[in-house]
Coordinates of C-alpha atoms (C1' of nucleotides) in Angstrom, one line a residue:
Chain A
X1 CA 31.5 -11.3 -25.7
X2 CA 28.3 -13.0 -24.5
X3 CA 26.6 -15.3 -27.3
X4 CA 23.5 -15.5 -28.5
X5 CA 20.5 -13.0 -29.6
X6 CA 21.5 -10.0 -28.4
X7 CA 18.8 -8.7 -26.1
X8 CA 16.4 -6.0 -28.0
X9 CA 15.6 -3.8 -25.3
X10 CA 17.3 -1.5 -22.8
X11 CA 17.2 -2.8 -19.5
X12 CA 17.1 0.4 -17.8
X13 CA 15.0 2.0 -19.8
X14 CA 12.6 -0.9 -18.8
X15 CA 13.2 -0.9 -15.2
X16 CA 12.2 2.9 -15.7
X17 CA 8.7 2.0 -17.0
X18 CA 8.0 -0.5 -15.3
X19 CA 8.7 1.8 -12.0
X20 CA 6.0 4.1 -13.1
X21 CA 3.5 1.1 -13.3
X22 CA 4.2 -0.3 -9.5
X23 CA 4.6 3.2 -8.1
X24 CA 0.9 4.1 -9.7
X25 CA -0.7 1.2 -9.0
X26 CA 1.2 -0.9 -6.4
X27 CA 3.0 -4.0 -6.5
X28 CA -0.5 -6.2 -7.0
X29 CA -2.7 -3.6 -8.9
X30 CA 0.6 -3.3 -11.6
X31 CA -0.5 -6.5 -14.1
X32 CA 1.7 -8.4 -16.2
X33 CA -0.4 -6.8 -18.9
X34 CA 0.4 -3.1 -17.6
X35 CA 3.8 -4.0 -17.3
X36 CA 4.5 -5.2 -20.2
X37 CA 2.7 -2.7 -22.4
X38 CA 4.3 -0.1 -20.8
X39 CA 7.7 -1.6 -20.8
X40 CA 7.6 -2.1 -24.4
X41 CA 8.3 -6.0 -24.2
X42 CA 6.3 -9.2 -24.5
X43 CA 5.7 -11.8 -21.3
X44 CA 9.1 -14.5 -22.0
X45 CA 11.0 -11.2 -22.5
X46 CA 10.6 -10.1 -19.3
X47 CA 10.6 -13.6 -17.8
X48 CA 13.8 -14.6 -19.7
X49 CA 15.3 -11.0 -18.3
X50 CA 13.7 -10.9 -14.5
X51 CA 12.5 -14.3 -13.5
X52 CA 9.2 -13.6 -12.8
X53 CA 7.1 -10.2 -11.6
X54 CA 8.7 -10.1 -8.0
X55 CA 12.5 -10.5 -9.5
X56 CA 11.3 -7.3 -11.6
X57 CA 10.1 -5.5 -8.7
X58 CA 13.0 -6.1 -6.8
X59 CA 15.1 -5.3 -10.4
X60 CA 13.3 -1.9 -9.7
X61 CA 13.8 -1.3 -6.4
X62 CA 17.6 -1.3 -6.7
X63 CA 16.9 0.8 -9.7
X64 CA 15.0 3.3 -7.2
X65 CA 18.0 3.2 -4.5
X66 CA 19.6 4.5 -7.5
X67 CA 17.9 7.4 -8.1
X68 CA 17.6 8.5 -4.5
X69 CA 21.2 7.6 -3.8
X70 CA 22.8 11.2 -5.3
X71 CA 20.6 12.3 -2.2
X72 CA 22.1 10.2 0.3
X73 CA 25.5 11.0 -0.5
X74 CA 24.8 14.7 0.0
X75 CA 23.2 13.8 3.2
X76 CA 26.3 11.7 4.3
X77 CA 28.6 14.2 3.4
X78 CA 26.7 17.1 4.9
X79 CA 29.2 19.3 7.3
X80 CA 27.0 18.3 10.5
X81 CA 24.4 16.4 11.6
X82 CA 21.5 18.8 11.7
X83 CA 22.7 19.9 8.1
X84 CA 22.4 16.3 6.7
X85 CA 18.9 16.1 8.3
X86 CA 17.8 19.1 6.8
X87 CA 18.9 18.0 3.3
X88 CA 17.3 15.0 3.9
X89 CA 14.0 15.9 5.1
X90 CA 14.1 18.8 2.2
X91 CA 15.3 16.1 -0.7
X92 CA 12.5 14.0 0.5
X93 CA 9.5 17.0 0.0
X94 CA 11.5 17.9 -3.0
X95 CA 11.2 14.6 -4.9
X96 CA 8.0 13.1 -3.1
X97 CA 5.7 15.9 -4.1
X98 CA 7.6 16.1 -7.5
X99 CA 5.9 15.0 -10.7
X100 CA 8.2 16.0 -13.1
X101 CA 8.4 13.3 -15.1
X102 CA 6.0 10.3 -15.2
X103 CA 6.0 8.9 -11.8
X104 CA 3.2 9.6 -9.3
X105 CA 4.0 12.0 -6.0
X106 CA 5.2 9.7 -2.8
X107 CA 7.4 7.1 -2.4
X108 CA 8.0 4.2 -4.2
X109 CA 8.6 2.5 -0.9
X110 CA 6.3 3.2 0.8
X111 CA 3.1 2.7 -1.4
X112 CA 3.7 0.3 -3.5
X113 CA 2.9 -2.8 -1.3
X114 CA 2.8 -2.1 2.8
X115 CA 0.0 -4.6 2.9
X116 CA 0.2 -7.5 0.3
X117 CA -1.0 -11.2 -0.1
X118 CA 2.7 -12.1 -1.1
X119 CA 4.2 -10.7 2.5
X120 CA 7.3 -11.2 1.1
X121 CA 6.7 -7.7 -0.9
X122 CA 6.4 -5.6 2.5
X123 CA 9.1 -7.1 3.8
X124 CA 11.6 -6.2 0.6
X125 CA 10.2 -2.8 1.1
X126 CA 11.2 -3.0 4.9
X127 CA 14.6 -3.2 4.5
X128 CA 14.6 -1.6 1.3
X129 CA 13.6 1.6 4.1
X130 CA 15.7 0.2 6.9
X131 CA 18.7 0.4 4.5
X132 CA 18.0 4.2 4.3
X133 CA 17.4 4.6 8.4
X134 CA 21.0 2.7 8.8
X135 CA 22.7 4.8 7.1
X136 CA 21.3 8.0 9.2
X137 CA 22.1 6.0 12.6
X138 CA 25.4 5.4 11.8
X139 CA 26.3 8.9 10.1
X140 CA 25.3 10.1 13.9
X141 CA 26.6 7.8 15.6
X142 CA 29.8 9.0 14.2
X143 CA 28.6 12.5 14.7
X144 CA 28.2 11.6 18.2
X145 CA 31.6 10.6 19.0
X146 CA 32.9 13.6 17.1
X147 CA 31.1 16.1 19.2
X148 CA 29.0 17.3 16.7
X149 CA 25.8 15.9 18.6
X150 CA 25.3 16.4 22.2
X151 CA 26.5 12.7 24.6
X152 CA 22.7 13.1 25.5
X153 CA 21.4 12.5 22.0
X154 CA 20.4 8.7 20.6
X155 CA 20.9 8.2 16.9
X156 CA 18.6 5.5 17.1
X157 CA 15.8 7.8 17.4
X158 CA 16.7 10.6 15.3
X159 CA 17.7 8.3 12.8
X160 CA 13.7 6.5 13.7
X161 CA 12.2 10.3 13.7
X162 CA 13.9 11.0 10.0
X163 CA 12.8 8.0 8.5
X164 CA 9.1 8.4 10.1
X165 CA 9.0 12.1 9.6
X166 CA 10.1 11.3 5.6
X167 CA 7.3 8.5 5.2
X168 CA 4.8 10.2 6.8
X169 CA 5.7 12.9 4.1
X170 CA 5.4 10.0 1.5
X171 CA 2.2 9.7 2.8
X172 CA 1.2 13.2 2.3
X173 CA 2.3 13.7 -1.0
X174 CA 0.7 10.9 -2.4
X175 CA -2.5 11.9 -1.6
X176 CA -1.3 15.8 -3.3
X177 CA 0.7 17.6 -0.6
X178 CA 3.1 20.3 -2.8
X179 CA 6.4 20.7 -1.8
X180 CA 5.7 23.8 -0.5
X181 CA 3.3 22.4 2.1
X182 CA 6.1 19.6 2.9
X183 CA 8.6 22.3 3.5
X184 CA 6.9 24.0 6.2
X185 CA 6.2 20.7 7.7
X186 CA 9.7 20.0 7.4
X187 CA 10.7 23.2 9.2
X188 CA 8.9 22.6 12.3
X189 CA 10.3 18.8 12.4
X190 CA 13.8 20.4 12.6
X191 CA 12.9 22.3 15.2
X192 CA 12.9 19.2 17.4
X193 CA 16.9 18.6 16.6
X194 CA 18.7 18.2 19.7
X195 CA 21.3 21.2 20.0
X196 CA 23.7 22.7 22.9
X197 CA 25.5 20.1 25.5
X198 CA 28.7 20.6 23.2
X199 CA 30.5 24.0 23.1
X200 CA 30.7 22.9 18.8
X201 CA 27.8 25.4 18.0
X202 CA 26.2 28.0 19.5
X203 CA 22.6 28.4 19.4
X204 CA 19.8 30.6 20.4
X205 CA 17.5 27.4 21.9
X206 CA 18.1 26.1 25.5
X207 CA 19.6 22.8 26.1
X208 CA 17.4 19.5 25.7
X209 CA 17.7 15.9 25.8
X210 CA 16.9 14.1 22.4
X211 CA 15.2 11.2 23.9
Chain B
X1 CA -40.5 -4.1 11.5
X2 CA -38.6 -4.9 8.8
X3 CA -39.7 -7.8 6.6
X4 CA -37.8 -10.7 4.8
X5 CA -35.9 -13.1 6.1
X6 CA -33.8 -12.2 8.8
X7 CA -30.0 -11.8 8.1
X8 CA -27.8 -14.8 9.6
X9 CA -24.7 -12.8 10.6
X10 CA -23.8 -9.8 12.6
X11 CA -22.6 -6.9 10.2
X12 CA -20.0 -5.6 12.8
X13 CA -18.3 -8.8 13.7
X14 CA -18.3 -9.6 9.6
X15 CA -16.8 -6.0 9.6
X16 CA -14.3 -6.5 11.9
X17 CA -13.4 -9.9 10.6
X18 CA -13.0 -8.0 6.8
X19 CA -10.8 -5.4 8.1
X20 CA -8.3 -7.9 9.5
X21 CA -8.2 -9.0 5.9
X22 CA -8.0 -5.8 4.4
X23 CA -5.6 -4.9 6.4
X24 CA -3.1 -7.7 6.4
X25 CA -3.4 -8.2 2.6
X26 CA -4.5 -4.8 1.4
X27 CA -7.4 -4.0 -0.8
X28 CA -6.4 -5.7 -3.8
X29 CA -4.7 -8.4 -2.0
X30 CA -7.6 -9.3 -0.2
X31 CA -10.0 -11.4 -2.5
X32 CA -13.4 -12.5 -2.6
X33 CA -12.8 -15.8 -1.2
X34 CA -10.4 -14.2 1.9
X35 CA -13.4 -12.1 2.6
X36 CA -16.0 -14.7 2.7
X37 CA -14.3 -17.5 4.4
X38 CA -13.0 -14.5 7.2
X39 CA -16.7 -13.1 7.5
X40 CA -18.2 -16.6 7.6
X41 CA -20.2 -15.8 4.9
X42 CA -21.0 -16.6 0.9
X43 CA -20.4 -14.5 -2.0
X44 CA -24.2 -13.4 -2.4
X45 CA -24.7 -12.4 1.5
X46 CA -21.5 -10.1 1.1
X47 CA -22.7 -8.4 -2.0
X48 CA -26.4 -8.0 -0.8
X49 CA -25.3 -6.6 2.5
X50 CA -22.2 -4.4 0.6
X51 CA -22.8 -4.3 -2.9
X52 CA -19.8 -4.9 -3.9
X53 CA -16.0 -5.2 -2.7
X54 CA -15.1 -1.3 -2.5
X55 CA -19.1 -1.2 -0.6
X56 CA -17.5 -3.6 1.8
X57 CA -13.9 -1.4 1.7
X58 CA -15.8 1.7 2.9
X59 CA -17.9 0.5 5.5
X60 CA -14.9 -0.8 7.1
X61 CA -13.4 2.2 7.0
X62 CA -16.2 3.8 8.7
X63 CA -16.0 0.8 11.6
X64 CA -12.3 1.3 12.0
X65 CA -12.6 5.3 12.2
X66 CA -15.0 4.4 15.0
X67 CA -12.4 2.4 16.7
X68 CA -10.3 5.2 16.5
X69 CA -12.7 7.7 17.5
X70 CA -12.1 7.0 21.5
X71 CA -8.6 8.4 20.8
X72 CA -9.6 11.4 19.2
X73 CA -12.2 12.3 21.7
X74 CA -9.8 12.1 24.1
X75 CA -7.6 14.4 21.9
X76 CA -10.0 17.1 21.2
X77 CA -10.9 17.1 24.7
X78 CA -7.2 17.9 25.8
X79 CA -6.8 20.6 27.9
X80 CA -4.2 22.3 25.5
X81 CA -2.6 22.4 22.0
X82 CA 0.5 20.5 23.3
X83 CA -1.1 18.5 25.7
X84 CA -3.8 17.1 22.7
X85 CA -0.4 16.6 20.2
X86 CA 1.1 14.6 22.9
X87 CA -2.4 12.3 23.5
X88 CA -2.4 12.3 20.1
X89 CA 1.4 10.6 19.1
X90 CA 1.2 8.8 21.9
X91 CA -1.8 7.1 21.2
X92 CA -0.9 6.6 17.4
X93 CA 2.3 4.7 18.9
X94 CA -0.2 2.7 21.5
X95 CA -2.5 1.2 18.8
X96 CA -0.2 1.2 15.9
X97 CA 2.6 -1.1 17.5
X98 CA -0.1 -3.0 19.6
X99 CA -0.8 -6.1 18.0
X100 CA -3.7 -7.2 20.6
X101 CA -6.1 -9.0 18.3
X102 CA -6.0 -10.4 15.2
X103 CA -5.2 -7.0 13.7
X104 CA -1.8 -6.8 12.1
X105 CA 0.4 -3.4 13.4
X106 CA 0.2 -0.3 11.3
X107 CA -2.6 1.8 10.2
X108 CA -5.3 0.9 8.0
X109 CA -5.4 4.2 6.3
X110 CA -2.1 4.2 5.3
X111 CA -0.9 0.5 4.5
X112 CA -4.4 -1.0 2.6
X113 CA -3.9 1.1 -0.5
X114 CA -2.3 4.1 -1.2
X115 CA -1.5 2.6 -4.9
X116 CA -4.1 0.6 -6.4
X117 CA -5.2 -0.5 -9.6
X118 CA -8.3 1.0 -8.9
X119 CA -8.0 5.0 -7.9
X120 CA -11.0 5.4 -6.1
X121 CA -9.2 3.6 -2.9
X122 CA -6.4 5.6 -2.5
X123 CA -8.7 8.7 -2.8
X124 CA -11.4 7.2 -0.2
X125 CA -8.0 6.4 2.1
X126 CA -7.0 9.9 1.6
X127 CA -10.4 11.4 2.4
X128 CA -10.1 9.2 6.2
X129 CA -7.1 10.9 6.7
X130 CA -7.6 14.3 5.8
X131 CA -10.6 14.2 8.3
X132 CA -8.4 13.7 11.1
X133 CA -6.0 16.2 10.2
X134 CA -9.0 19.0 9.7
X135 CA -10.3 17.9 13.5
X136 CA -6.5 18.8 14.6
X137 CA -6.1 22.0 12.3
X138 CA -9.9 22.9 13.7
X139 CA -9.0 22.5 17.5
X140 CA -5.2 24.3 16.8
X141 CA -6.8 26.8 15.1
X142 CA -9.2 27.6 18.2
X143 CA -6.6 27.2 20.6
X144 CA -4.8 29.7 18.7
X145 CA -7.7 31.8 18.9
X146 CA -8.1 31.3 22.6
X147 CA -4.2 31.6 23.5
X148 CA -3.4 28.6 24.2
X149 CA -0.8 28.9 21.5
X150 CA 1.6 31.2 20.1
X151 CA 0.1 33.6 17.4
X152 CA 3.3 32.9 15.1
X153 CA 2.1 29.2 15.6
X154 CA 0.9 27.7 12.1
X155 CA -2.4 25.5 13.4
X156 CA -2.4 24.3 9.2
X157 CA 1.3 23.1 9.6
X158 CA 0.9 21.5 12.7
X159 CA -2.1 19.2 12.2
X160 CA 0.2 18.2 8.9
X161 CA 3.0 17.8 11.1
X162 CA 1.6 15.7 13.7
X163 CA -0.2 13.5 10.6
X164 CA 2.9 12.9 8.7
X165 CA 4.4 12.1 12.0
X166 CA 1.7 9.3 13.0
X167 CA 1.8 8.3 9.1
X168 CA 5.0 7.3 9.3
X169 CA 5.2 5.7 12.5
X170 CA 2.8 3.5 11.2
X171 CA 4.8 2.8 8.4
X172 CA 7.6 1.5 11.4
X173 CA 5.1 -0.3 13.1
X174 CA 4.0 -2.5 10.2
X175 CA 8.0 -3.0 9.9
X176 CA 7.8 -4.2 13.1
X177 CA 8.8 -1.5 15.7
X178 CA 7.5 -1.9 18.7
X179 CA 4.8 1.1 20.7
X180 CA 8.7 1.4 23.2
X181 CA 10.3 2.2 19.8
X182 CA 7.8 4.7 19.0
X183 CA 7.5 6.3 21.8
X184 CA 10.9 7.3 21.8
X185 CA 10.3 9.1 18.3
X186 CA 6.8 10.7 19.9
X187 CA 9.4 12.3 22.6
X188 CA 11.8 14.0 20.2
X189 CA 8.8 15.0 18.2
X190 CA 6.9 17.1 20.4
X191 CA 10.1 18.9 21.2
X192 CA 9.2 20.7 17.7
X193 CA 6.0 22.0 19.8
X194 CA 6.1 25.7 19.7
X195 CA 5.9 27.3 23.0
X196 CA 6.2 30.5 24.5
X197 CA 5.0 33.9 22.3
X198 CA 2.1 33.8 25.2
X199 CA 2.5 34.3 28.9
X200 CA -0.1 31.2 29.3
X201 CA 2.7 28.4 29.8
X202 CA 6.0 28.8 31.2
X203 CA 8.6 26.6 29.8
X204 CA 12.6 26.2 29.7
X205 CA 12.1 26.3 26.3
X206 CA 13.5 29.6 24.5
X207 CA 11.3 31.5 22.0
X208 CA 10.6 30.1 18.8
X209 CA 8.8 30.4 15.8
X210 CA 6.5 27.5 14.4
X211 CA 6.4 27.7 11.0
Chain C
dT1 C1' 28.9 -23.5 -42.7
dT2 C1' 27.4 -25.7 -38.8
dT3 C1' 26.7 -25.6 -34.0
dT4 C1' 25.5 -23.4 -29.8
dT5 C1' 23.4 -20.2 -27.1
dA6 C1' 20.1 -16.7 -26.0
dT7 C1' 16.0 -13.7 -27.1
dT8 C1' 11.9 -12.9 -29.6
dG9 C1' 6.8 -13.1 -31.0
dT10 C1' 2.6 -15.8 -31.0
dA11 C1' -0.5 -18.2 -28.8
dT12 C1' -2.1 -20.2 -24.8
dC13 C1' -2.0 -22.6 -20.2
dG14 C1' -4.4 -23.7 -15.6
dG15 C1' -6.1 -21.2 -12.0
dA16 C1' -7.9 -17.4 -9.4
dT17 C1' -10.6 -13.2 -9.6
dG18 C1' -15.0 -10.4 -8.7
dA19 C1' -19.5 -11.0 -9.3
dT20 C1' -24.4 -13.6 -10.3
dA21 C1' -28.4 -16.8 -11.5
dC22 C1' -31.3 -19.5 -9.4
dA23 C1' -33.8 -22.1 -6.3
dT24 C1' -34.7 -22.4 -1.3
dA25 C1' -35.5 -20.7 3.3
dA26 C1' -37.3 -17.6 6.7
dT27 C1' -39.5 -13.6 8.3
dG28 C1' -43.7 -9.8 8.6
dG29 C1' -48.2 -8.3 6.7
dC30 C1' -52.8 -9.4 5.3
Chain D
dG1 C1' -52.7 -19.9 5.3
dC2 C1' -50.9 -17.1 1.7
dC3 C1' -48.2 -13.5 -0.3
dA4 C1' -44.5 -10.2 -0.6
dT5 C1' -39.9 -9.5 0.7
dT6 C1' -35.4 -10.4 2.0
dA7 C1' -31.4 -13.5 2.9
dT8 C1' -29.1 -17.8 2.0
dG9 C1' -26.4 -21.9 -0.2
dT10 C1' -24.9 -24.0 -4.4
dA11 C1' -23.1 -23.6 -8.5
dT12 C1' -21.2 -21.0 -12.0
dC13 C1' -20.2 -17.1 -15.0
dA14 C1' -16.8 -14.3 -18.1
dT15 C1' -12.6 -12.3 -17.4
dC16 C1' -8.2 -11.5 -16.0
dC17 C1' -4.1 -13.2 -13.6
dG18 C1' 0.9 -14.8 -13.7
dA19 C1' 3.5 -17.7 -16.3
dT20 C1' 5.0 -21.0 -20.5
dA21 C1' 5.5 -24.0 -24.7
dC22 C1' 7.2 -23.6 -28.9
dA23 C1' 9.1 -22.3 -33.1
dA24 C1' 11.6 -18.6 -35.3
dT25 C1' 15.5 -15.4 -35.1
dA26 C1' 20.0 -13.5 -34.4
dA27 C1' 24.3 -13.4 -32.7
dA28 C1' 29.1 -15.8 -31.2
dA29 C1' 31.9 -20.1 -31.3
dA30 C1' 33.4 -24.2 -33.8

DNA sequence: TTTTTATTGTATCGGATGATACATAATGGC
DNA sequence: GCCATTATGTATCATCCGATACAATAAAAA
């Protein structure tokens, strides 16, 4: 077993708090004061556990990948490709306009430090999004080859027009879009999906190129 | 005229020269000292011409909605609904990804504060936005009106659409995707556009609902 | 027990932050 | 010329920032 003082704190549980702090006020606006107050600790705590205030955002960011990933695994698994966009476009209005618990509507991703005077906070977020996008392009890409898209659609930009459709719903919702608003907004989006060019499903729209 | 001694530097360039710093660091990453030195200026000048640093905020936000305001002439003057989303996209993926000046990609509306320590930013950030989406509901809700688009069209949902769209472009372009990149995502997004229901245009499109 | 290792609470560090006091400078009005 | 008014430059304010020094504490290892 590991020696020494056992730590008194959960780290998790921490990470949690600590969430709600950047999420509400952003990755500069969130103090070490605000932090730790609401994480329950005192300053060498969370230096002795996280390095310093950008090791705990990035501690949190993984955390947030967590909770979002239970989404993206029923997106990947989705029976089709204009299934898994639909569950991904709805999970997003269903969890960014959400304030079930104590985090603010949007995206942690998204608002907590676009702009920054440390740029190495955007770019964390960046690929922290890009991760997300990746994992759309290549879940079409496969669809592609399987038939399940038409040859004349690019993953690259429907996996782009998720991603931007999804922030820009971020966006939205932090600034009080419901759900229900989002959802409507996210029917329309899906109307652009490119369909036809495969026997695989039938629809009632014409043939169209995706990009 | 107006008496005292005249002021030594030009408002707008100072304005112009503080947005570049608000929007590369956002609000609360942009300090006193990156303002002043950026604007040419010392403390008391900025705070006698601003009052204070949310005073300087908003009257940047009022210079860049002018800068913008060319665009959305140009897309209230449209000829029709589809044509004024398309001007509209298009010209969000133009200025967004163009990184002409000194001004760093991305939107200022959505990347200088939508979490801040301080609440009152996001809010005033939120108010800039919703204006543009009211002058798109406004115009879809006449062109409704006037036939220029179908009566099962939803003119609320798509001036939320179309924002949430340009939103998150922006988001991509202060990533680092390029206007090419976007434009790609404008295509496949105005394929949502809800045609037919009127005899006005003729399209290849099949019937479909909006919302 | 003693040693080693790690975490804790208290108290505080140097520096940056947003904002001003104050004297000086430059204009129009009289 | 003199005054009222406004802007400017220098210097500085109190406060908050992120981050630590240090001694005490609590566990495993010897």
């Amino acid at each position: 077993m590991r020696t020494g003082r056992p730590r008194g704190f959960c780290i998790e549980t921490a990470l949690d708090r600590a969430m709600t702090v950047f999420w509400q006020k952003g990755y500069e606006g969130a103090s070490l004061s605000d932090l730790t107050q609401a994480m329950g600790i005192n300053p060498p705590s969370l230096y002795a556990a996280f390095g310093n205030k950008e090791g705990l955002f990035r501690a949190v960011l993984e955390r947030y990948d967590g909770r979002r990933k239970e989404l993206m695994d029923s997106v990947m698994a989705a029976p089709d490709a204009k299934t898994a966009a639909q569950l991904f476009l709805e999970g997003v209005a269903e969890f960014s306009a959400d304030t079930n618990g104590r985090n603010p509507p949007g995206c942690l991703l998204v608002q907590s430090g676009l702009s920054c005077s440390d740029q190495d906070i955007p770019d964390v977020l960046a690929q922290h999004r890009a991760e997300k996008e990746k994992m759309l392009r290549e879940r079409f890409e496969r669809d592609r080859k399987d038939g399940n898209l038409p040859k004349s659609a690019n993953p690259t930009v429907l996996a782009s027009y998720l991603v931007a459709m999804a922030n820009g719903m971020c966006v939205q919702a932090s600034a009080g879009a419901s759900t229900k608003d989002l959802m409507a907004v996210v029917k329309l989006a899906l109307d652009a999906w490119p369909v036809g060019d495969k026997p695989a499903k039938k629809s009632a729209r014409t043939l169209q190129r995706a990009v």
